Coordinates of C-alpha atoms and ligand atoms in Angstrom, one line a residue:
X170 CA 0.6 -32.8 5.5
X171 CA -0.5 -31.2 2.3
X172 CA 2.2 -27.8 2.6
X173 CA 5.4 -30.0 2.8
X174 CA 4.8 -31.8 -0.3
X175 CA 3.8 -28.8 -2.4
X176 CA 7.1 -27.5 -4.7
X177 CA 5.7 -26.5 -7.2
X178 CA 2.7 -24.2 -7.9
X179 CA 1.2 -27.4 -10.7
X180 CA 0.9 -29.5 -8.3
X181 CA -2.0 -27.9 -7.2
X182 CA -3.6 -28.5 -10.0
X183 CA -4.5 -32.2 -8.1
X184 CA -5.9 -31.3 -5.2
X185 CA -9.4 -30.8 -4.5
X186 CA -11.7 -27.5 -3.4
X187 CA -11.8 -29.3 0.0
X188 CA -7.8 -30.1 0.0
X189 CA -7.0 -26.6 -1.2
X190 CA -8.9 -25.1 2.5
X191 CA -6.8 -27.7 4.1
X192 CA -3.4 -26.3 2.8
X193 CA -4.4 -22.8 3.2
X194 CA -5.3 -24.0 7.0
X195 CA -1.5 -25.5 6.7
X196 CA 0.0 -22.1 5.2
X197 CA -1.7 -19.8 7.8
X198 CA 0.2 -21.9 11.2
X199 CA 3.7 -22.2 9.5
X200 CA 3.8 -18.3 8.5
X201 CA 2.0 -17.8 12.2
X202 CA 5.1 -20.2 13.0
X203 CA 8.1 -18.4 10.9
X204 CA 7.6 -15.4 10.9
X205 CA 7.6 -14.9 15.5
X206 CA 11.5 -15.9 14.6
X207 CA 11.9 -13.9 11.6
X208 CA 9.0 -10.5 11.7
X209 CA 7.4 -10.0 8.9
X210 CA 4.3 -8.8 7.0
X211 CA 2.5 -11.0 8.8
X212 CA -1.7 -9.0 8.8
X213 CA -0.9 -8.5 5.3
X214 CA -0.2 -12.4 4.2
X215 CA -2.0 -14.3 6.2
X216 CA -5.1 -12.0 4.0
X217 CA -3.9 -13.3 0.7
X218 CA -3.9 -17.0 1.8
X219 CA -6.7 -18.7 -0.3
X220 CA -6.6 -15.7 -3.1
X221 CA -2.9 -16.9 -3.6
X222 CA -3.8 -20.7 -3.6
X223 CA -7.0 -19.9 -5.9
X224 CA -4.5 -17.9 -8.2
X225 CA -2.1 -20.6 -8.3
X226 CA -4.8 -23.6 -9.2
X227 CA -6.0 -22.1 -12.0
X228 CA -3.3 -20.0 -13.5
X229 CA 0.0 -21.2 -15.0
X230 CA 2.9 -19.4 -13.1
X231 CA 5.6 -18.0 -14.8
X232 CA 3.3 -17.7 -18.4
X233 CA 0.6 -16.5 -16.4
X234 CA 1.9 -13.3 -15.3
X235 CA 1.0 -12.5 -11.5
X236 CA 1.9 -9.3 -10.7
X237 CA 1.8 -8.6 -6.8
X238 CA 1.4 -4.9 -5.9
X239 CA 4.4 -3.5 -3.1
X240 CA 5.3 -7.0 -2.6
X241 CA 5.2 -7.3 0.7
X242 CA 2.0 -9.7 0.3
X243 CA 3.7 -12.6 -1.7
X244 CA 5.0 -15.2 1.1
X245 CA 2.4 -16.7 0.1
X246 CA 3.2 -17.2 -3.6
X247 CA 7.1 -17.2 -2.7
X248 CA 5.5 -21.1 -0.1
X249 CA 3.8 -22.1 -2.8
X250 CA 6.4 -22.1 -5.9
X251 CA 9.0 -23.8 -4.2
X252 CA 10.7 -21.4 -1.6
X253 CA 9.5 -22.6 1.9
X254 CA 12.6 -24.5 2.8
X255 CA 14.4 -20.9 2.8
X256 CA 11.5 -19.3 5.6
X257 CA 14.4 -19.3 8.3
X258 CA 16.0 -16.8 6.0
X259 CA 13.4 -14.3 5.4
X260 CA 14.5 -10.4 5.3
X261 CA 17.7 -12.2 6.3
X262 CA 21.5 -10.8 4.4
X263 CA 21.7 -13.2 2.2
X264 CA 18.0 -14.5 3.0
X265 CA 14.7 -14.6 1.1
X266 CA 13.8 -11.1 0.2
X267 CA 10.7 -10.3 2.1
X268 CA 9.3 -8.6 -1.0
X269 CA 9.0 -10.0 -4.2
X270 CA 12.3 -10.6 -6.1
X271 CA 12.9 -11.6 -9.5
X272 CA 16.7 -13.0 -9.2
X273 CA 14.9 -15.9 -6.3
X274 CA 12.4 -16.9 -9.0
X275 CA 11.5 -17.7 -11.7
X276 CA 7.9 -16.8 -10.5
X277 CA 8.8 -12.8 -10.2
X278 CA 8.0 -11.5 -12.7
X279 CA 7.7 -8.1 -11.4
X280 CA 10.0 -6.5 -8.1
X281 CA 8.9 -3.6 -6.5
X282 CA 8.9 -2.7 -2.9
X283 CA 7.0 0.8 -3.3
X284 CA 3.7 0.5 -3.9
X285 CA 1.2 0.7 -6.9
X286 CA 2.8 0.4 -9.9
X287 CA 1.1 -3.2 -10.6
X288 CA -1.2 -1.7 -12.6
X289 CA 1.6 -0.2 -15.0
X290 CA 3.4 -3.0 -15.2
X291 CA 0.5 -5.2 -15.8
X292 CA -0.8 -2.8 -18.9
X293 CA 2.9 -3.1 -20.6
X294 CA 3.1 -6.8 -19.9
X295 CA -0.2 -7.1 -21.6
X296 CA 1.0 -4.5 -24.3
X297 CA 4.2 -6.8 -25.1
X298 CA 1.9 -9.9 -25.0
X299 CA -0.3 -8.5 -27.7
X300 CA 2.9 -7.5 -30.0
X301 CA 4.3 -10.8 -29.6
X302 CA 1.6 -12.6 -30.4
X303 CA 1.2 -15.0 -27.5
X304 CA -2.0 -15.4 -24.9
X305 CA -0.7 -16.0 -21.3
X306 CA -2.9 -13.8 -19.3
X307 CA -1.7 -11.3 -17.1
X308 CA -2.9 -10.4 -13.4
X309 CA -2.2 -7.7 -11.0
X310 CA -3.2 -8.0 -7.1
X311 CA -3.4 -4.3 -5.7
X312 CA -5.1 -3.5 -2.3
X313 CA -7.1 -1.4 -1.2
X314 CA -4.3 1.2 0.3
X315 CA -1.9 0.5 -3.2
X316 CA -4.9 1.8 -5.0
X317 CA -4.5 5.3 -3.2
X318 CA -1.5 5.9 -5.4
X319 CA -1.3 8.0 -8.6
X320 CA 0.1 5.7 -10.6
X321 CA -2.7 3.2 -10.1
X322 CA -5.2 6.0 -11.1
X323 CA -2.3 6.7 -14.4
X324 CA -2.7 3.2 -15.5
X325 CA -6.7 2.5 -14.8
X326 CA -7.6 5.1 -16.3
X327 CA -4.7 3.9 -19.9
X328 CA -5.9 -0.6 -19.6
X329 CA -10.0 1.2 -19.6
X330 CA -9.1 3.8 -22.5
X331 CA -7.3 0.4 -24.1
X332 CA -9.4 -2.5 -23.5
X333 CA -7.2 -4.9 -23.1
X334 CA -6.8 -8.7 -21.7
X335 CA -5.9 -8.0 -18.3
X336 CA -7.3 -8.9 -14.9
X337 CA -6.9 -6.4 -11.4
X338 CA -7.5 -8.1 -8.5
X339 CA -8.8 -5.7 -5.8
X340 CA -7.3 -7.2 -2.1
X341 CA -9.8 -5.1 -0.5
X342 CA -9.1 -5.0 3.5
X343 CA -9.9 -1.9 4.4
X344 CA -6.6 -1.2 5.2
X345 CA -4.0 0.7 4.2
X346 CA -0.6 0.3 7.2
X347 CA -3.0 2.1 9.1
X348 CA -6.6 2.4 8.4
X349 CA -7.2 3.7 4.8
X350 CA -8.4 7.1 3.4
X351 CA -9.8 9.0 1.0
X352 CA -12.9 8.9 -1.6
X353 CA -12.8 6.0 -3.4
X354 CA -12.2 4.5 -0.1
X355 CA -15.4 5.4 0.9
X356 CA -16.6 3.9 -2.4
X357 CA -16.1 1.0 -2.0
X358 CA -16.4 0.4 2.0
X359 CA -19.5 1.3 0.2
X360 CA -20.1 -1.2 -2.0
X361 CA -18.9 -3.9 1.1
X362 CA -21.9 -2.6 3.1
X363 CA -23.9 -2.3 0.6
X364 CA -23.1 -6.1 -1.1
X365 CA -26.3 -8.1 0.5
X366 CA -29.0 -6.3 -1.6
X367 CA -26.8 -4.8 -4.5
X368 CA -27.1 -7.4 -7.4
X369 CA -25.0 -8.6 -10.7
X370 CA -24.8 -6.1 -13.1
X371 CA -26.7 -8.7 -15.9
X372 CA -29.4 -9.7 -13.9
X373 CA -29.8 -5.7 -13.0
X374 CA -30.0 -4.7 -17.0
X375 CA -31.7 -8.2 -17.0
X376 CA -35.3 -6.4 -14.8
X377 CA -34.8 -3.0 -16.5
X378 CA -35.0 -5.4 -19.5
X379 CA -38.9 -5.7 -18.9
X380 CA -39.3 -2.4 -18.3
X381 CA -42.2 -1.7 -21.2
X382 CA -40.8 1.0 -23.8
X383 CA -42.2 4.2 -24.0
X384 CA -41.4 6.7 -27.0
X385 CA -41.5 10.7 -27.5
X386 CA -40.4 13.2 -24.9
X387 CA -40.7 10.0 -21.5
X388 CA -38.6 8.2 -23.8
X389 CA -35.9 10.8 -22.2
X390 CA -36.9 10.2 -18.6
X391 CA -37.4 6.9 -18.3
X392 CA -33.3 6.0 -20.0
X393 CA -32.6 8.0 -17.1
X394 CA -34.4 6.3 -14.2
X395 CA -32.7 2.9 -16.0
X396 CA -29.6 4.4 -15.5
X397 CA -30.0 5.9 -12.3
X398 CA -32.0 2.8 -10.9
X399 CA -28.6 0.7 -12.6
X400 CA -26.4 3.0 -10.7
X401 CA -28.5 2.3 -7.2
X402 CA -28.0 -1.6 -7.9
X403 CA -24.8 -3.0 -9.3
X404 CA -22.3 -2.4 -7.8
X405 CA -18.7 -1.5 -8.7
X406 CA -20.4 0.9 -11.5
X407 CA -17.3 3.1 -11.4
X408 CA -14.9 1.0 -12.4
X409 CA -17.8 0.1 -15.1
X410 CA -17.5 3.1 -16.5
X411 CA -13.3 3.4 -16.7
X412 CA -14.0 0.5 -19.1
X413 CA -13.2 -3.2 -16.6
X414 CA -15.8 -5.7 -16.7
X415 CA -16.7 -5.7 -13.2
X416 CA -16.1 -9.1 -10.5
X417 CA -17.7 -9.0 -7.0
X418 CA -17.3 -8.1 -4.7
X419 CA -16.3 -11.7 -3.8
X420 CA -15.6 -13.2 -0.4
X421 CA -11.9 -13.9 -0.4
X422 CA -11.5 -16.4 2.4
X423 CA -13.7 -18.5 0.1
X424 CA -11.3 -20.3 -2.6
X425 CA -14.4 -22.5 -4.2
X426 CA -16.1 -19.4 -4.9
X427 CA -12.3 -17.3 -6.1
X428 CA -12.2 -20.2 -8.6
X429 CA -15.9 -19.3 -9.9
X430 CA -14.8 -15.3 -10.2
X431 CA -11.4 -16.2 -12.2
X432 CA -13.5 -19.1 -14.5
X433 CA -16.1 -16.1 -15.1
X434 CA -13.0 -13.2 -16.0
X435 CA -11.4 -15.6 -18.6
X436 CA -14.4 -15.6 -20.8
X437 CA -14.5 -11.5 -20.5
X438 CA -12.4 -10.2 -23.8
X439 CA -11.4 -6.8 -22.2
X440 CA -10.0 -5.8 -19.2
X441 CA -11.5 -7.3 -15.5
X442 CA -11.8 -5.7 -12.4
X443 CA -12.3 -8.5 -9.4
X444 CA -13.6 -7.2 -5.5
X445 CA -12.0 -9.1 -3.2
X446 CA -13.0 -8.8 0.0
X447 CA -10.6 -10.0 2.9
X448 CA -9.7 -9.8 6.1
X449 CA -5.7 -8.5 7.2
X450 CA -4.8 -11.0 9.7
X451 CA -7.1 -13.6 9.2
X452 CA -7.5 -16.5 11.2
X453 CA -4.2 -15.6 14.2
X454 CA -6.3 -13.4 16.5
X455 CA -4.0 -11.1 17.5
X456 CA -3.2 -10.3 14.1
X457 CA -7.3 -9.3 13.4
X458 CA -7.6 -7.7 16.3
X459 CA -5.0 -5.2 15.9
X460 CA -4.1 -5.3 11.8
X461 CA -2.2 -2.2 12.4
X462 CA 0.8 -3.2 14.4
X463 CA 0.4 -6.8 12.5
X464 CA 1.0 -5.1 9.1
X465 CA 4.9 -5.5 9.8
X466 CA 6.1 -7.5 12.7
X467 CA 8.7 -7.9 14.7
X468 CA 9.7 -11.6 16.2
X469 CA 6.9 -11.8 18.5
X470 CA 5.4 -14.7 21.5
X471 CA 3.4 -17.1 19.5
X472 CA 0.3 -16.3 22.4
X473 CA 0.1 -13.5 22.6
X474 CA 1.7 -11.8 19.1
X475 CA 3.7 -9.9 21.6
X476 CA 6.7 -8.3 20.7
X477 CA 10.1 -9.7 21.7
X478 CA 12.4 -6.4 20.8
X479 CA 14.2 -5.5 23.6
X480 CA 12.7 -1.9 24.3
X481 CA 15.3 0.8 24.2
X482 CA 15.6 4.2 24.4
X483 CA 13.0 6.1 22.3
X484 CA 13.6 6.1 18.4
X485 CA 14.1 9.4 16.1
X486 CA 10.9 9.1 15.5
X487 CA 9.1 9.1 18.9
X488 CA 11.3 12.5 19.1
X489 CA 9.9 14.0 16.1
X490 CA 6.6 13.5 17.1
X491 CA 6.6 14.6 20.3
X492 CA 8.8 17.6 19.9
X493 CA 6.1 18.4 17.0
X494 CA 3.6 18.9 19.4
X495 CA 5.5 21.2 21.8
X496 CA 5.7 23.3 18.5
X497 CA 2.7 23.0 17.3
X498 CA 1.3 24.1 20.6
X499 CA 3.3 26.8 19.6
X500 CA 2.7 27.3 16.8
X501 CA -0.7 27.2 15.4
X502 CA 0.6 27.5 11.6
X503 CA 2.0 24.3 12.2
X504 CA 0.5 21.1 10.2
X505 CA 1.6 18.0 9.4
X506 CA 0.9 16.1 6.2
X507 CA 2.3 12.0 5.7
X508 CA 1.1 9.9 2.7
X509 CA -0.3 7.0 5.0
X510 CA 2.5 6.9 7.6
X511 CA 0.7 8.4 10.5
X512 CA 2.3 5.7 12.7
X513 CA 5.9 4.8 11.2
X514 CA 6.1 9.0 11.0
X515 CA 5.5 9.1 14.6
X516 CA 2.6 11.2 14.1
X517 CA -0.8 9.7 16.0
X518 CA 0.0 11.4 19.2
X519 CA 0.2 14.7 17.4
X520 CA -2.9 13.9 14.9
X521 CA -4.8 13.4 18.7
X522 CA -4.1 16.7 20.3
X523 CA -4.8 18.6 16.9
X524 CA -6.6 16.1 14.6
X525 CA -7.4 19.6 12.2
X526 CA -3.8 19.6 11.8
X527 CA -2.8 16.6 11.0
X528 CA -3.5 15.1 6.8
X529 CA -3.3 12.3 5.8
X530 CA -3.3 11.6 2.1
X531 CA -2.9 8.2 1.4
X532 CA -0.1 6.8 -0.5
X533 CA 0.3 10.2 -2.3
X534 CA 4.2 11.8 -2.0
X535 CA 3.8 14.1 -4.5
X536 CA 0.2 15.2 -4.4
X537 CA 1.8 15.6 -0.5
X538 CA 4.4 18.0 -1.9
X539 CA 2.6 20.4 -4.3
X540 CA 0.1 19.9 -1.0
X541 CA 2.7 21.8 0.7
X542 CA 3.8 23.9 -1.6
X543 CA 0.4 25.5 -1.5
X544 CA -0.4 25.5 2.7
X545 CA 3.0 27.3 2.6
X546 CA 1.8 30.1 0.5
X547 CA -1.5 30.8 1.9
X548 CA 0.9 31.8 5.3
X549 CA 0.6 27.7 6.6
X550 CA 4.0 26.2 7.2
X551 CA 3.4 22.2 6.7
X552 CA 6.0 19.4 7.8
X553 CA 6.1 17.4 5.0
X554 CA 6.5 14.1 7.2
X555 CA 8.1 10.6 4.7
X556 CA 10.5 8.2 4.6
X557 CA 13.4 9.4 3.0
X558 CA 13.0 6.3 0.0
X559 CA 8.9 7.3 -0.3
X560 CA 10.0 11.0 -0.8
X561 CA 11.6 9.8 -4.3
X562 CA 8.3 9.6 -6.3
X563 CA 8.4 13.6 -5.4
X564 CA 11.5 14.8 -7.0
X565 CA 9.7 16.6 -9.4
X566 CA 7.2 18.1 -6.9
X567 CA 10.0 19.2 -5.0
X568 CA 11.6 20.8 -7.2
X569 CA 8.6 22.2 -9.1
X570 CA 5.8 22.9 -6.8
X571 CA 8.2 24.0 -3.7
X572 CA 11.5 24.7 -4.6
X573 CA 10.7 26.6 -7.8
X574 CA 8.5 28.4 -5.4
X575 CA 10.6 29.1 -2.5
X576 CA 8.0 27.3 -0.5
X577 CA 8.1 26.9 3.9
X578 CA 8.2 24.0 3.5
X579 CA 9.9 21.9 6.5
X580 CA 10.8 18.5 5.7
X581 CA 11.0 15.4 7.8
X582 CA 12.6 13.1 6.2
X583 CA 12.7 9.7 8.0
X584 CA 14.2 6.5 7.7
X585 CA 16.9 8.6 5.8
X586 CA 20.5 6.0 5.2
X587 CA 20.2 2.3 5.6
X588 CA 16.9 0.5 7.1
X589 CA 17.9 -3.2 7.3
X590 CA 15.2 -6.1 6.7
X591 CA 13.4 -4.4 4.0
X592 CA 16.2 -4.1 1.7
X593 CA 17.1 -2.2 -0.7
X594 CA 13.5 -0.5 -2.2
X595 CA 13.8 0.8 1.2
X596 CA 17.3 2.0 1.7
X597 CA 16.7 5.6 2.4
X598 CA 20.1 6.4 0.6
X599 CA 20.0 8.6 -2.3
X600 CA 18.1 12.2 -0.5
X601 CA 20.9 13.3 0.2
X602 CA 22.1 13.3 -3.9
X603 CA 19.0 14.5 -5.1
X604 CA 18.0 17.1 -2.5
X605 CA 21.3 19.5 -2.2
X606 CA 21.3 20.3 -5.5
X607 CA 18.2 21.8 -5.9
X608 CA 18.3 25.8 -4.9
X609 CA 17.1 27.2 -2.3
X610 CA 16.6 23.6 -0.5
X611 CA 18.4 23.7 3.2
X612 CA 19.8 20.1 4.7
X613 CA 20.5 19.3 8.2
X614 CA 20.8 15.8 9.6
X615 CA 21.1 16.1 13.4
X616 CA 24.3 14.0 15.7
X617 CA 21.7 12.3 17.9
X618 CA 17.8 13.1 19.2
X619 CA 17.8 16.0 21.1
X620 CA 20.0 17.9 18.3
X621 CA 16.9 17.0 16.0
X622 CA 14.8 18.8 18.1
X623 CA 16.3 22.3 17.7
X624 CA 16.5 21.9 14.2
X625 CA 12.7 21.4 14.0
X626 CA 12.8 24.8 15.8
X627 CA 15.4 25.9 13.0
X628 CA 12.8 24.4 10.3
X629 CA 10.3 26.3 12.5
X630 CA 11.2 30.0 12.3
X631 CA 13.4 29.6 9.1
X632 CA 10.6 31.9 7.0
X633 CA 13.1 31.7 3.6
X634 CA 12.4 28.7 2.0
X635 CA 12.2 24.5 2.0
X636 CA 14.6 23.1 5.4
X637 CA 14.9 19.8 5.8
X638 CA 16.2 17.8 8.6
X639 CA 16.8 13.9 7.9
X640 CA 17.1 11.0 10.6
X641 CA 17.7 7.5 10.5
X642 CA 15.4 4.5 11.9
X643 CA 16.6 3.7 14.9
X644 CA 16.5 4.0 18.9
X645 CA 17.8 7.5 20.2
X646 CA 21.0 7.8 21.7
X647 CA 19.5 8.4 25.3
X648 CA 20.9 12.1 25.7
X649 CA 19.7 14.4 27.9
X650 CA 17.2 16.4 26.1
X651 CA 16.8 20.1 26.5
X652 CA 13.7 21.4 28.0
X653 CA 14.3 25.1 25.8
X654 CA 14.7 24.7 21.7
X655 CA 16.6 27.2 20.5
X656 CA 17.2 27.8 16.7
X657 CA 20.2 26.6 15.6
X658 CA 22.6 28.7 13.2
X659 CA 22.3 27.6 8.9
X660 CA 25.7 26.2 7.9
X661 CA 27.2 25.5 11.5
X662 CA 28.2 22.1 13.2
Ligands
TPP7 C1 5.1 4.5 -2.5 C2 5.2 3.9 -1.2 N1 4.4 5.1 -0.2 C3 4.0 4.0 1.2 C4 5.0 2.5 0.9 C5 4.4 2.4 2.4 N2 3.7 1.1 3.0 C6 3.5 -0.2 2.1 S1 2.4 -0.9 2.4 C7 0.9 -0.2 2.4 C8 0.3 0.0 3.0 C9 -0.7 -1.1 1.9 O1 -1.7 -1.1 2.0 P1 -2.6 -2.3 0.8 O2 -1.9 -2.2 -0.5 O3 -3.9 -2.0 0.9 O4 -1.9 -3.5 1.5 P2 -2.4 -4.5 2.8 O5 -0.6 -5.1 3.0 O6 -2.8 -4.0 3.3 O7 -2.4 -5.4 2.3 C10 2.1 1.1 2.6 C11 1.5 2.7 3.1 C12 5.8 2.1 -0.2 N3 5.9 1.0 0.3 N4 5.4 2.6 -1.4

């Protein structure tokens, strides 16, 4: 066994590529076994085993900065940086954090939990490096899900403009927590499916140069044809146009190819965008076949991946999802909006019954809030279904677009209060404090799931502005649910 001997990423440098591949399999086994007891982000981590190995093989952490977006896929990084022996404590109080954690290791250079911050972090570290006259590498690993977040686009825009040396690695597994959405996702899928006939940029440019030059009026047309050919034949032109050198797509489970690509990237002077294709849950059948459920999994049986969690009363989330269908049947104006959490927010049944009235915008809490404001102004009844912690992102949109307009937006704030194992980045403890003082906002919190149902009805019938109900991430009390929904007097207890 190689894995028990690895306590420091420097030890990887002595291994051959074959040994790295063996180590990858040992890491997979380790994760699959350890997580049966602790649960955790199994699928995401199984997908980045080779990628993380290749990074630590090619670069010198912590001198070279490795930034993991969201930070939920950093278990392999933790294993390779001296924390293997702490995996029994993963996601427990005082145990190993399920996300990147600076206090845990000098190799954890950037903390997250909320998505799409890695590119801004990388840019900040690259600027600081240049001003200090240093020459370390800066590498951001971002998933295709996290790339849907507005912050990531803001940073791409800035990085491509400044052209400092840094590497963005897109870990593209076609999944957010649910299947990924959006136009960028469609663009990436096209590269994935076309990759067998797409050619490297240099090759295409070489080919195009061979087309003889033409003078006069024909020249411009010929140039347009050449440009069109380039757009058709080269993958990732979009990123090239944004100022990056695009490399890929690369098989993210082939360590040797990854290493070659990183060496290539090192020879580029400006920002590089490396597009890596991976499979979520790679190497564990239950996770590969149900990568949606295995994104974050509770303790499970190793043979089947089946959850060991005792079946309890329906969660508040489930009661919310079912009640929303009842209300949706009653009122055709009701429309659900989720920023990339259709499953976690209990919206799949609603989406099934009302596919036209359920919008997944990707990881875009700000856009979702403003979208809801506009839907409301046009007479719709939008429910912004959002986790308390992620709603923090949309504060200005709530103030400026929803409350200032006094728009009839309903907020279904899930995961309000403490959330447990995901830790401090995910606690839903600020929403009362940051919402209640905003003019026009009404906030409610039910004592049980039956009252939640009535609050949902109350919110739907309320037409005087924004109104929110917040509920925790727990099983319901099991109280009997009234068949008839009624509106509650606002301000009552
Ligand atoms: C601002 C914000 N909204 C929502 C989430 C919830 N969330 C955690 S991971 C994730 C999907 C990330 O997908 P991707 O970046 O592709 O990573 P993968 O797990 O597929 O490797 C989502 C939506 C979050 N962490 N932060």
